[in-house]
Every structure is written in structure tokens, then in C-alpha cells.
CSV table of C-alpha atoms and ligand atoms in Angstrom, one decimal:
chain,number,residue,atom,x,y,z
J,1,UNK,CA,-49.5,10.1,-0.6
J,2,UNK,CA,-51.8,12.5,-2.5
J,3,UNK,CA,-49.2,15.3,-2.5
J,4,UNK,CA,-46.8,13.0,-4.3
J,5,UNK,CA,-49.4,12.0,-6.8
J,6,UNK,CA,-50.1,15.7,-7.5
J,7,UNK,CA,-46.4,16.3,-7.9
J,8,UNK,CA,-46.2,13.4,-10.4
J,9,UNK,CA,-49.0,14.9,-12.4
J,10,UNK,CA,-47.4,18.3,-12.5
J,11,UNK,CA,-44.0,16.8,-13.5
J,12,UNK,CA,-45.6,15.0,-16.4
J,13,UNK,CA,-47.3,18.1,-17.7
J,14,UNK,CA,-44.8,20.7,-18.7
J,15,UNK,CA,-47.0,23.8,-18.7
J,16,UNK,CA,-49.7,25.0,-16.5
J,17,UNK,CA,-52.4,22.7,-15.2
J,18,UNK,CA,-55.7,24.3,-14.1
J,19,UNK,CA,-56.9,23.9,-10.6
J,20,UNK,CA,-60.1,22.5,-12.0
J,21,UNK,CA,-58.3,19.7,-13.9
J,22,UNK,CA,-56.2,18.8,-10.9
J,23,UNK,CA,-59.0,18.8,-8.3
J,24,UNK,CA,-61.3,16.9,-10.8
J,25,UNK,CA,-58.6,14.4,-11.5
J,26,UNK,CA,-57.9,13.6,-7.9
J,27,UNK,CA,-61.5,14.0,-6.8
J,28,UNK,CA,-60.7,16.7,-4.1
J,29,UNK,CA,-62.0,20.2,-3.5
J,30,UNK,CA,-60.0,23.3,-4.6
J,31,UNK,CA,-59.2,24.0,-1.0
J,32,UNK,CA,-57.8,20.5,-0.4
J,33,UNK,CA,-55.7,20.9,-3.5
J,34,UNK,CA,-54.4,24.2,-2.3
J,35,UNK,CA,-53.4,22.5,1.0
J,36,UNK,CA,-51.4,19.9,-0.9
J,37,UNK,CA,-49.7,22.5,-3.1
J,38,UNK,CA,-48.6,24.2,0.1
J,39,UNK,CA,-47.2,21.0,1.5
J,40,UNK,CA,-45.1,20.6,-1.6
J,41,UNK,CA,-44.0,24.2,-1.5
J,42,UNK,CA,-43.0,23.8,2.2
J,43,UNK,CA,-40.9,20.7,1.1
J,44,UNK,CA,-39.0,23.1,-1.3
J,45,UNK,CA,-40.8,22.6,-4.6
J,46,UNK,CA,-41.2,25.8,-6.5
J,47,UNK,CA,-44.7,25.9,-7.9
J,48,UNK,CA,-46.2,28.9,-9.6
J,49,UNK,CA,-49.9,29.5,-9.0
J,50,UNK,CA,-51.4,31.9,-11.6
J,51,UNK,CA,-55.1,32.9,-11.6
J,52,UNK,CA,-56.9,31.6,-14.7
J,53,UNK,CA,-53.9,29.5,-15.7
J,54,UNK,CA,-53.4,27.2,-12.8
J,55,UNK,CA,-50.3,25.5,-11.4
J,56,UNK,CA,-46.8,24.9,-12.8
J,57,UNK,CA,-43.9,23.1,-11.3
J,58,UNK,CA,-40.8,25.3,-11.8
J,59,UNK,CA,-38.2,23.4,-9.9
J,60,UNK,CA,-37.6,20.6,-7.4
J,61,UNK,CA,-35.5,21.1,-4.3
J,62,UNK,CA,-31.9,19.9,-4.0
J,63,UNK,CA,-32.9,17.4,-1.3
J,64,UNK,CA,-32.6,13.7,-1.1
J,65,UNK,CA,-36.3,13.4,-0.3
J,66,UNK,CA,-37.4,9.7,-0.2
J,67,UNK,CA,-40.1,10.3,-2.8
J,68,UNK,CA,-37.5,11.7,-5.3
J,69,UNK,CA,-35.0,9.0,-4.6
J,70,UNK,CA,-37.6,6.2,-5.0
J,71,UNK,CA,-39.0,7.7,-8.2
J,72,UNK,CA,-37.7,5.6,-11.1
J,73,UNK,CA,-35.2,3.7,-8.9
J,74,UNK,CA,-36.4,0.3,-10.0
J,75,UNK,CA,-34.5,-1.8,-7.5
J,76,UNK,CA,-35.8,-4.9,-5.9
J,77,UNK,CA,-34.4,-4.7,-2.5
J,78,UNK,CA,-31.9,-1.8,-2.0
J,79,UNK,CA,-33.6,1.4,-0.9
J,80,UNK,CA,-37.1,0.0,-1.0
J,81,UNK,CA,-37.6,1.5,2.4
J,82,UNK,CA,-36.0,4.9,3.1
J,83,UNK,CA,-35.6,6.7,6.5
J,84,UNK,CA,-34.8,10.3,5.9
J,85,UNK,CA,-33.4,12.9,8.3
J,86,UNK,CA,-32.6,16.5,7.7
J,87,UNK,CA,-30.1,16.3,10.5
J,88,UNK,CA,-29.0,13.3,12.6
J,89,UNK,CA,-26.0,12.5,14.8
J,90,UNK,CA,-24.9,9.6,12.6
J,91,UNK,CA,-26.8,7.5,10.1
J,92,UNK,CA,-24.9,4.6,11.4
J,93,UNK,CA,-26.6,4.8,14.8
J,94,UNK,CA,-30.0,5.3,13.3
J,95,UNK,CA,-29.4,2.2,11.0
J,96,UNK,CA,-28.2,0.1,13.9
J,97,UNK,CA,-31.3,1.0,15.9
J,98,UNK,CA,-33.6,0.1,12.9
J,99,UNK,CA,-31.7,-3.1,12.3
J,100,UNK,CA,-32.1,-4.2,15.9
J,101,UNK,CA,-35.8,-3.5,15.5
J,102,UNK,CA,-35.9,-5.8,12.5
J,103,UNK,CA,-35.7,-3.4,9.6
J,104,UNK,CA,-35.9,-5.2,6.3
J,105,UNK,CA,-32.8,-5.9,4.2
J,106,UNK,CA,-32.1,-2.9,1.9
J,107,UNK,CA,-33.5,-0.3,4.3
J,108,UNK,CA,-31.7,2.9,3.6
J,109,UNK,CA,-31.0,5.6,6.2
J,110,UNK,CA,-30.3,9.0,4.6
J,111,UNK,CA,-29.3,12.3,6.1
J,112,UNK,CA,-28.8,15.8,4.7
J,113,UNK,CA,-26.3,16.5,7.5
J,114,UNK,CA,-24.7,14.7,10.4
J,115,UNK,CA,-23.6,16.3,13.7
J,116,UNK,CA,-21.4,13.3,14.7
J,117,UNK,CA,-20.6,11.6,11.4
J,118,UNK,CA,-17.9,9.1,12.0
J,119,UNK,CA,-15.2,7.5,9.8
J,120,UNK,CA,-13.0,4.5,10.4
J,121,UNK,CA,-10.5,4.3,13.2
J,122,UNK,CA,-12.4,6.8,15.4
J,123,UNK,CA,-12.1,9.7,12.9
J,124,UNK,CA,-14.9,12.2,12.2
J,125,UNK,CA,-16.7,12.5,9.0
J,126,UNK,CA,-17.5,16.1,8.2
J,127,UNK,CA,-21.0,16.2,6.9
J,128,UNK,CA,-22.1,19.7,5.7
J,129,UNK,CA,-25.8,20.1,4.9
J,130,UNK,CA,-27.1,19.4,1.4
J,131,UNK,CA,-23.6,19.0,0.1
J,132,UNK,CA,-22.8,15.4,0.2
J,133,UNK,CA,-24.4,11.9,0.4
J,134,UNK,CA,-24.4,10.4,3.8
J,135,UNK,CA,-26.1,7.1,4.0
J,136,UNK,CA,-26.2,3.8,5.9
J,137,UNK,CA,-27.6,0.7,4.3
J,138,UNK,CA,-28.9,-2.4,6.2
J,139,UNK,CA,-28.0,-5.7,4.6
J,140,UNK,CA,-28.8,-9.2,5.9
J,141,UNK,CA,-26.5,-11.2,3.7
J,142,UNK,CA,-26.6,-15.0,3.6
J,143,UNK,CA,-22.8,-15.4,3.5
J,144,UNK,CA,-20.1,-16.7,5.8
J,145,UNK,CA,-19.1,-14.0,8.3
J,146,UNK,CA,-15.5,-14.3,7.0
J,147,UNK,CA,-16.8,-12.8,3.7
J,148,UNK,CA,-18.2,-9.7,5.3
J,149,UNK,CA,-15.2,-7.5,4.3
J,150,UNK,CA,-16.1,-8.2,0.6
J,151,UNK,CA,-19.3,-6.1,1.2
J,152,UNK,CA,-17.0,-3.1,1.8
J,153,UNK,CA,-15.2,-3.7,-1.4
J,154,UNK,CA,-18.5,-4.1,-3.2
J,155,UNK,CA,-19.6,-0.7,-1.9
J,156,UNK,CA,-16.4,0.9,-3.1
J,157,UNK,CA,-16.8,-0.6,-6.5
J,158,UNK,CA,-20.4,0.5,-6.7
J,159,UNK,CA,-19.4,4.1,-5.8
J,160,UNK,CA,-16.8,4.3,-8.5
J,161,UNK,CA,-19.2,2.8,-11.1
J,162,UNK,CA,-21.9,5.3,-10.1
J,163,UNK,CA,-19.5,8.3,-10.3
J,164,UNK,CA,-18.4,7.2,-13.7
J,165,UNK,CA,-22.0,6.9,-14.9
J,166,UNK,CA,-23.3,10.2,-13.5
J,167,UNK,CA,-20.3,12.4,-13.5
J,168,UNK,CA,-18.1,10.8,-16.1
J,169,UNK,CA,-15.1,10.9,-13.7
J,170,UNK,CA,-12.6,8.1,-12.9
J,171,UNK,CA,-12.5,7.7,-9.1
J,172,UNK,CA,-10.1,5.2,-7.6
J,173,UNK,CA,-10.0,2.9,-4.6
J,174,UNK,CA,-7.2,2.9,-2.0
J,175,UNK,CA,-7.4,-0.3,0.0
J,176,UNK,CA,-9.6,-1.1,1.7
J,177,UNK,CA,-12.2,1.6,1.2
J,178,UNK,CA,-11.0,5.1,0.4
J,179,UNK,CA,-12.5,6.6,-2.7
J,180,UNK,CA,-9.9,9.0,-4.2
J,181,UNK,CA,-9.4,11.4,-7.1
J,182,UNK,CA,-6.0,12.8,-7.8
J,183,UNK,CA,-4.9,11.4,-4.4
J,184,UNK,CA,-7.5,13.3,-2.5
J,185,UNK,CA,-10.3,11.8,-0.6
J,186,UNK,CA,-13.7,11.9,-2.2
J,187,UNK,CA,-15.5,9.3,-0.1
J,188,UNK,CA,-15.2,6.6,2.4
J,189,UNK,CA,-17.0,3.5,3.7
J,190,UNK,CA,-17.6,2.4,7.2
J,191,UNK,CA,-19.0,-1.1,7.8
J,192,UNK,CA,-20.4,-2.2,11.1
J,193,UNK,CA,-21.8,-5.6,12.1
J,194,UNK,CA,-24.4,-7.0,14.4
J,195,UNK,CA,-23.1,-10.5,14.7
J,196,UNK,CA,-23.0,-13.5,17.0
J,197,UNK,CA,-20.3,-16.1,17.0
J,198,UNK,CA,-20.9,-17.7,13.6
J,199,UNK,CA,-23.8,-15.7,12.3
J,200,UNK,CA,-24.2,-12.2,11.0
J,201,UNK,CA,-27.6,-10.8,11.9
J,202,UNK,CA,-27.1,-7.7,9.8
J,203,UNK,CA,-24.5,-5.5,8.4
J,204,UNK,CA,-24.7,-1.7,8.2
J,205,UNK,CA,-22.7,-0.2,5.3
J,206,UNK,CA,-22.1,3.5,5.8
J,207,UNK,CA,-21.1,5.6,2.8
J,208,UNK,CA,-20.0,9.2,2.9
J,209,UNK,CA,-19.4,11.0,-0.4
J,210,UNK,CA,-18.3,14.6,-0.9
J,211,UNK,CA,-20.5,15.7,-3.8
J,212,UNK,CA,-21.1,19.5,-4.0
J,213,UNK,CA,-18.8,20.6,-1.3
J,214,UNK,CA,-16.9,23.8,-2.1
J,215,UNK,CA,-13.3,24.2,-1.0
J,216,UNK,CA,-14.4,25.8,2.3
J,217,UNK,CA,-16.5,22.8,3.1
J,218,UNK,CA,-13.6,20.4,2.7
J,219,UNK,CA,-10.9,19.4,5.1
J,220,UNK,CA,-7.2,19.2,4.0
J,221,UNK,CA,-6.6,16.2,1.8
J,222,UNK,CA,-10.3,16.0,0.8
J,223,UNK,CA,-11.9,16.8,-2.5
J,224,UNK,CA,-15.5,16.7,-3.9
J,225,UNK,CA,-17.0,15.8,-7.2
J,226,UNK,CA,-17.9,19.4,-7.8
J,227,UNK,CA,-14.3,20.4,-7.3
J,228,UNK,CA,-13.1,17.8,-9.7
J,229,UNK,CA,-15.8,18.3,-12.3
J,230,UNK,CA,-16.0,22.1,-12.0
J,231,UNK,CA,-19.8,21.8,-11.9
J,232,UNK,CA,-22.5,20.7,-9.5
J,233,UNK,CA,-23.7,17.2,-9.6
J,234,UNK,CA,-27.3,16.1,-9.2
J,235,UNK,CA,-27.2,14.3,-5.8
J,236,UNK,CA,-30.4,12.4,-6.4
J,237,UNK,CA,-29.3,11.0,-9.7
J,238,UNK,CA,-26.0,10.0,-8.2
J,239,UNK,CA,-27.6,8.4,-5.2
J,240,UNK,CA,-30.1,6.4,-7.3
J,241,UNK,CA,-27.4,5.1,-9.5
J,242,UNK,CA,-25.3,4.2,-6.5
J,243,UNK,CA,-28.2,2.2,-5.1
J,244,UNK,CA,-28.7,0.4,-8.5
J,245,UNK,CA,-25.0,-0.5,-8.7
J,246,UNK,CA,-25.0,-1.8,-5.2
J,247,UNK,CA,-28.0,-4.0,-5.9
J,248,UNK,CA,-26.5,-5.3,-9.1
J,249,UNK,CA,-23.2,-6.2,-7.5
J,250,UNK,CA,-24.9,-7.5,-4.3
J,251,UNK,CA,-27.1,-9.9,-6.2
J,252,UNK,CA,-24.2,-11.1,-8.3
J,253,UNK,CA,-22.1,-11.6,-5.2
J,254,UNK,CA,-24.7,-13.7,-3.5
J,255,UNK,CA,-25.4,-15.8,-6.5
J,256,UNK,CA,-22.0,-16.2,-8.0
J,257,UNK,CA,-19.5,-15.5,-5.2
J,258,UNK,CA,-16.7,-13.1,-4.8
J,259,UNK,CA,-14.8,-13.3,-8.1
J,260,UNK,CA,-16.6,-10.6,-10.1
J,261,UNK,CA,-16.4,-8.1,-7.2
J,262,UNK,CA,-12.7,-8.7,-6.7
J,263,UNK,CA,-12.0,-8.4,-10.4
J,264,UNK,CA,-13.9,-5.1,-10.5
J,265,UNK,CA,-12.2,-3.9,-7.3
J,266,UNK,CA,-8.8,-4.7,-8.9
J,267,UNK,CA,-9.7,-2.6,-11.9
J,268,UNK,CA,-10.5,0.5,-9.8
J,269,UNK,CA,-7.7,0.1,-7.2
J,270,UNK,CA,-4.5,2.1,-6.9
J,271,UNK,CA,-2.9,0.1,-4.1
J,272,UNK,CA,-1.8,-3.2,-5.7
J,273,UNK,CA,1.7,-3.1,-7.1
J,274,UNK,CA,2.7,-0.3,-4.8
J,275,UNK,CA,5.1,-0.1,-1.9
J,276,UNK,CA,3.0,0.5,1.2
J,277,UNK,CA,3.2,0.9,4.9
J,278,UNK,CA,0.6,-0.5,7.3
J,279,UNK,CA,0.2,1.5,10.4
J,280,UNK,CA,-2.1,0.2,13.1
J,281,UNK,CA,-2.0,-0.4,16.8
J,282,UNK,CA,-1.4,-4.1,16.2
J,283,UNK,CA,1.2,-4.0,13.5
J,284,UNK,CA,3.8,-2.1,11.6
J,285,UNK,CA,4.6,-3.5,8.3
J,286,UNK,CA,6.2,-2.4,5.0
J,287,UNK,CA,6.3,-4.1,1.6
J,288,UNK,CA,4.7,-4.4,-1.7
J,289,UNK,CA,0.9,-4.8,-2.0
J,290,UNK,CA,0.7,-7.8,-4.2
J,291,UNK,CA,-2.9,-8.9,-4.1
J,292,UNK,CA,-6.2,-9.1,-2.3
J,293,UNK,CA,-7.5,-12.5,-1.4
J,294,UNK,CA,-11.0,-14.0,-1.6
J,295,UNK,CA,-12.2,-12.3,1.7
J,296,UNK,CA,-10.8,-8.9,0.8
J,297,UNK,CA,-7.6,-9.1,2.9
J,298,UNK,CA,-4.5,-7.3,1.5
J,299,UNK,CA,-1.5,-9.5,0.8
J,300,UNK,CA,1.8,-7.7,1.3
J,301,UNK,CA,5.2,-9.0,0.3
J,302,UNK,CA,7.8,-7.9,2.9
J,303,UNK,CA,11.4,-7.3,1.9
J,304,UNK,CA,12.2,-10.7,3.3
J,305,UNK,CA,10.0,-12.2,0.6
J,306,UNK,CA,7.5,-13.4,3.2
J,307,UNK,CA,3.8,-12.7,2.4
J,308,UNK,CA,1.7,-11.3,5.2
J,309,UNK,CA,-2.1,-10.7,5.1
J,310,UNK,CA,-3.6,-7.4,6.4
J,311,UNK,CA,-7.3,-7.5,7.2
J,312,UNK,CA,-7.8,-4.0,8.6
J,313,UNK,CA,-6.1,-0.8,9.4
J,314,UNK,CA,-4.8,2.1,7.4
J,315,UNK,CA,-2.2,2.0,4.8
J,316,UNK,CA,0.1,4.6,3.4
J,317,UNK,CA,1.2,4.5,-0.2
J,318,UNK,CA,4.9,5.1,-0.2
J,319,UNK,CA,5.4,5.6,-3.9
F,413,LIG,C1,-14.0,6.5,6.3
F,413,LIG,O1,-13.5,6.8,5.2
F,413,LIG,O2,-13.3,6.6,7.4
F,413,LIG,C2,-15.4,6.1,6.4
F,413,LIG,C3,-16.4,7.3,6.3
F,413,LIG,C4,-17.8,6.9,6.4
F,413,LIG,C5,-18.8,8.1,6.6
F,413,LIG,C6,-20.2,7.7,6.4
F,413,LIG,S1,-21.2,9.1,6.3
F,413,LIG,C7,-22.6,8.1,6.5
F,413,LIG,C8,-22.3,7.1,7.6
F,413,LIG,N1,-22.6,7.7,8.9
F,413,LIG,C9,-21.5,7.9,9.6
F,413,LIG,O3,-21.4,8.4,10.7
F,413,LIG,N2,-20.4,7.5,8.9
F,413,LIG,C10,-20.8,6.9,7.6
């Protein structure tokens, strides 16, 4: 798109660029240039236009615009195609729909806000506008369906890695997929499948992350990176890094198997070694979380000494 090329040009030059230079460079009339500059301004870019001096880019909007996310992303698969919504009921539904229509592996559905964002176990995911990262990623992994849960662990690890790189904070994972800081919820992952008996057609990994939420935008028990870091975080940089980490871990997982992901997950987790309670419709169980196995299931040693495996549900850390 020409507007994006003009934007690139303005980004590279740090001062004013004359209208003559711009229109000459792109082979367009001054009027056409003006139209593109207006398009960029409408998208939220602050561009000064001063007679005799020309144009200068002053600031870029705090929006997860596909062009901004893609710029310098350098991934091979993840986020190569981006569907962007200012507001959507849930990125999960939009991604499911795209997946059914054959969207390529790595297609990313992004939203600035969700009106019906959902979490696990039928909960809501509060998604205030321009505050967080709300995404769903379509993957078409060539793995045994029994290994699908590892993708959730992979996403959790990638989130913690990206948070460390961009914000310098140490987030932790509570099994299976809660991202916490100081025992408050920072983010979560919801994985949904489109599968037949023995074949997964595609997986949608939904990630919700509280980034620049202020206290008033957070429900009880939740926190945000801004609240933890005491300063705003650049959502675009964080998102780009998250996509890069997901790609790195995903390639490694497909080429070498689960070991590396499980090891990294163990390093970030705060569940293993604790006494926990599993509360779900199907089971009520208490014991020590001793390990996760190769498919991401949690192994719990009951007081009787018997080991039981939990594959889904919610857990409570007792101490
Ligand atoms: C959880 O912790 O319960 C999982 C939360 C997942 C929320 C994300 S936000 C983007 C995507 N769209 C949704 O409706 N949910 C997921």
C-alpha cells in the first residue's frame, strides 16, 4: 500500500520531508500525496504539515495496526497474515471462522477490544479498548492430537519469555495456563480445536494479556504489566516479541518434540511442588503437584500415595 510506503519514508527521515521530494519519490501528484497523508492521519498518525518545510511524522498511534505489527517482525509463519478488528465479539469466533475457510497456518486475529471475550470454563475475558492484547492464532500442527495440550504450555512459555524481554518482569505460570505476577492474573490462554477422530484440522490459540490496564480496568484478582512495572508498555513491541517467541518454540516443538517446551514450562511454573486442589465438575482431588507429563497433563500425588493425572480443569494452590 502506498500510504504505508510513505509512512516508511517519513519514519526513516527524522526531520521534515518536502512535499516535492515525497511526490517525486513516489511518482504521484501533490494532491494524491495529500490524500495519503490524510489516510495516515485518520489512522492515528500525527503528521505535521508545514508550508515550505513539508511533512514530519511526530508520533504513531497506540494501535496494533497490522502494518505496525508486521514491520520488522521477521517471522516465517506466525503472523504472516493479520486480521485486525477495532472491536469484535471474540477473536476466537473470528479465527474459527477463518480457519474453516482455510486460513493459512500462522494467521493472526487481533482486536483492540472484545464485547464477548471468553475465558476458560465459560468465564468472561474483560477486554477494554487499547489496553490489552487480545489475539487468536491459527495453527495447523502436524502432531498427534494427544499432544495438543502442549501448544497451550508453549503459548504460556512464550508469553513469559516476551514479558521478560520487553518489560523485564518475571511472570509465572500456574498450571495449565494462567499467567500470574504476585499471585494476580496477568493473562490467560484458551485453546480450541477443530478436529475429527484422529486428526486435528486446526487449533486456535487465544491469548489475553492485561498490558496497560489501570486499576479501574481490572477485575478483582487481576493485574496488568503497567500496574506491575509502574509504567506503560509498548503493546506493539510486546506483541511482536510474543509472536517471535511463539514461532521459535513452535518450530523447535515440531522438529524436536516436547522436551524443550516442558523444561521451559517447568522453569516458569509455580504449581509443581505445591499442595493443590482440583475442582471440576468431573473430579475433586487434593494432593501434591509432582510433575507434568509429556502431553502437558498434571500429575498429582494424593495423600494415599497414589498418583493421578489431571488433564483439564482449574486448580487451587493451597499453600
Ligand atoms: C483464561 O484464562 O480463562 C483464558 C483467557 C483467554 C482470553 C483470550 S482474549 C483473546 C481470545 N478471545 C477470546 O474471546 N478469548 C481469548
